[in-house]
């Protein structure tokens, strides 16, 4: 399937009109994704111990955290490719201030978790900045120069200043990875879409505690003519961007 009337070949950001780049067509669903080399940030959502390891926030909600582990190697492969090119990278962590002043009671009190946000668990206080549980897992540790965004919400733009940081770097396109697909990844991708970024989610570099929710999220993102964005597997993306560019 191809999009009606999409301009091909060159991209001019409204924010950086004097710096056109040649686009790479990445095979994707529902049609090729217009990848902008150097202007496309890799976004790694919440690959922190609290979601991926036992004893954290994800487990406190009753989830099997091992379901997320298949996304780790594909994300590591993408991270290596971005680092080799010097392209922009963003890591996020869902986290709150120690005094919980940025955690609405509606978020902390909802449901019946075994532990609530801010309570002490096996990796320190749940979702509190600086505690062991909020650190990114060792396989994906951020490097110097990469953005690390602490976000109090599910979405990565709420109360973070990230849009301004991306603008300052000339970023116009975002490639999404991380956990969980239908919660923090999808929320962040929708926020990004509304802010004018062209967004791709990498289907094997994101995971959910609920496989059926992951499948539904990917389907609704690309429906209605890529209403939120595109999806493709990491191997396809890596092969497409490996060409000199
Ligand atoms: N990072 C993220 O997705 N936060 C969540 O709370 N996800 C759940 O699936 N619970």
PDB file of C-alpha atoms and ligand atoms in Angstrom, residues 46 51 57 61 94 154 179-180 183-184 209, ligand 1:
ATOM      1  CA  UNK A  46      11.266   3.036  30.566  1.00  0.00           C
ATOM      2  CA  UNK A  51       9.421  -2.816  34.961  1.00  0.00           C
ATOM      3  CA  UNK A  57       6.534  -1.678  40.032  1.00  0.00           C
ATOM      4  CA  UNK A  61       0.811  -4.785  39.620  1.00  0.00           C
ATOM      5  CA  UNK A  94       8.970   6.670  34.762  1.00  0.00           C
ATOM      6  CA  UNK A 154       3.053   7.713  31.124  1.00  0.00           C
ATOM      7  CA  UNK A 179       7.944  -0.864  27.517  1.00  0.00           C
ATOM      8  CA  UNK A 180       5.108  -1.247  27.747  1.00  0.00           C
ATOM      9  CA  UNK A 183       0.928   2.166  28.105  1.00  0.00           C
ATOM     10  CA  UNK A 184       4.032   4.394  28.143  1.00  0.00           C
ATOM     11  CA  UNK A 209       2.744  -7.789  29.842  1.00  0.00           C
TER      12      UNK A 209
HETATM   13  N1  LIG B   1       6.318   2.389  31.370  1.00  0.00           N
HETATM   14  C1  LIG B   1       5.052   1.963  31.443  1.00  0.00           C
HETATM   15  O1  LIG B   1       4.498   1.474  30.465  1.00  0.00           O
HETATM   16  N2  LIG B   1       4.410   2.084  32.676  1.00  0.00           N
HETATM   17  C2  LIG B   1       3.424   1.229  33.095  1.00  0.00           C
HETATM   18  O2  LIG B   1       2.882   1.420  34.177  1.00  0.00           O
HETATM   19  N3  LIG B   1       3.112   0.178  32.271  1.00  0.00           N
HETATM   20  C3  LIG B   1       2.247  -0.852  32.544  1.00  0.00           C
HETATM   21  O3  LIG B   1       1.994  -1.635  31.626  1.00  0.00           O
HETATM   22  N4  LIG B   1       1.756  -0.993  33.756  1.00  0.00           N
END
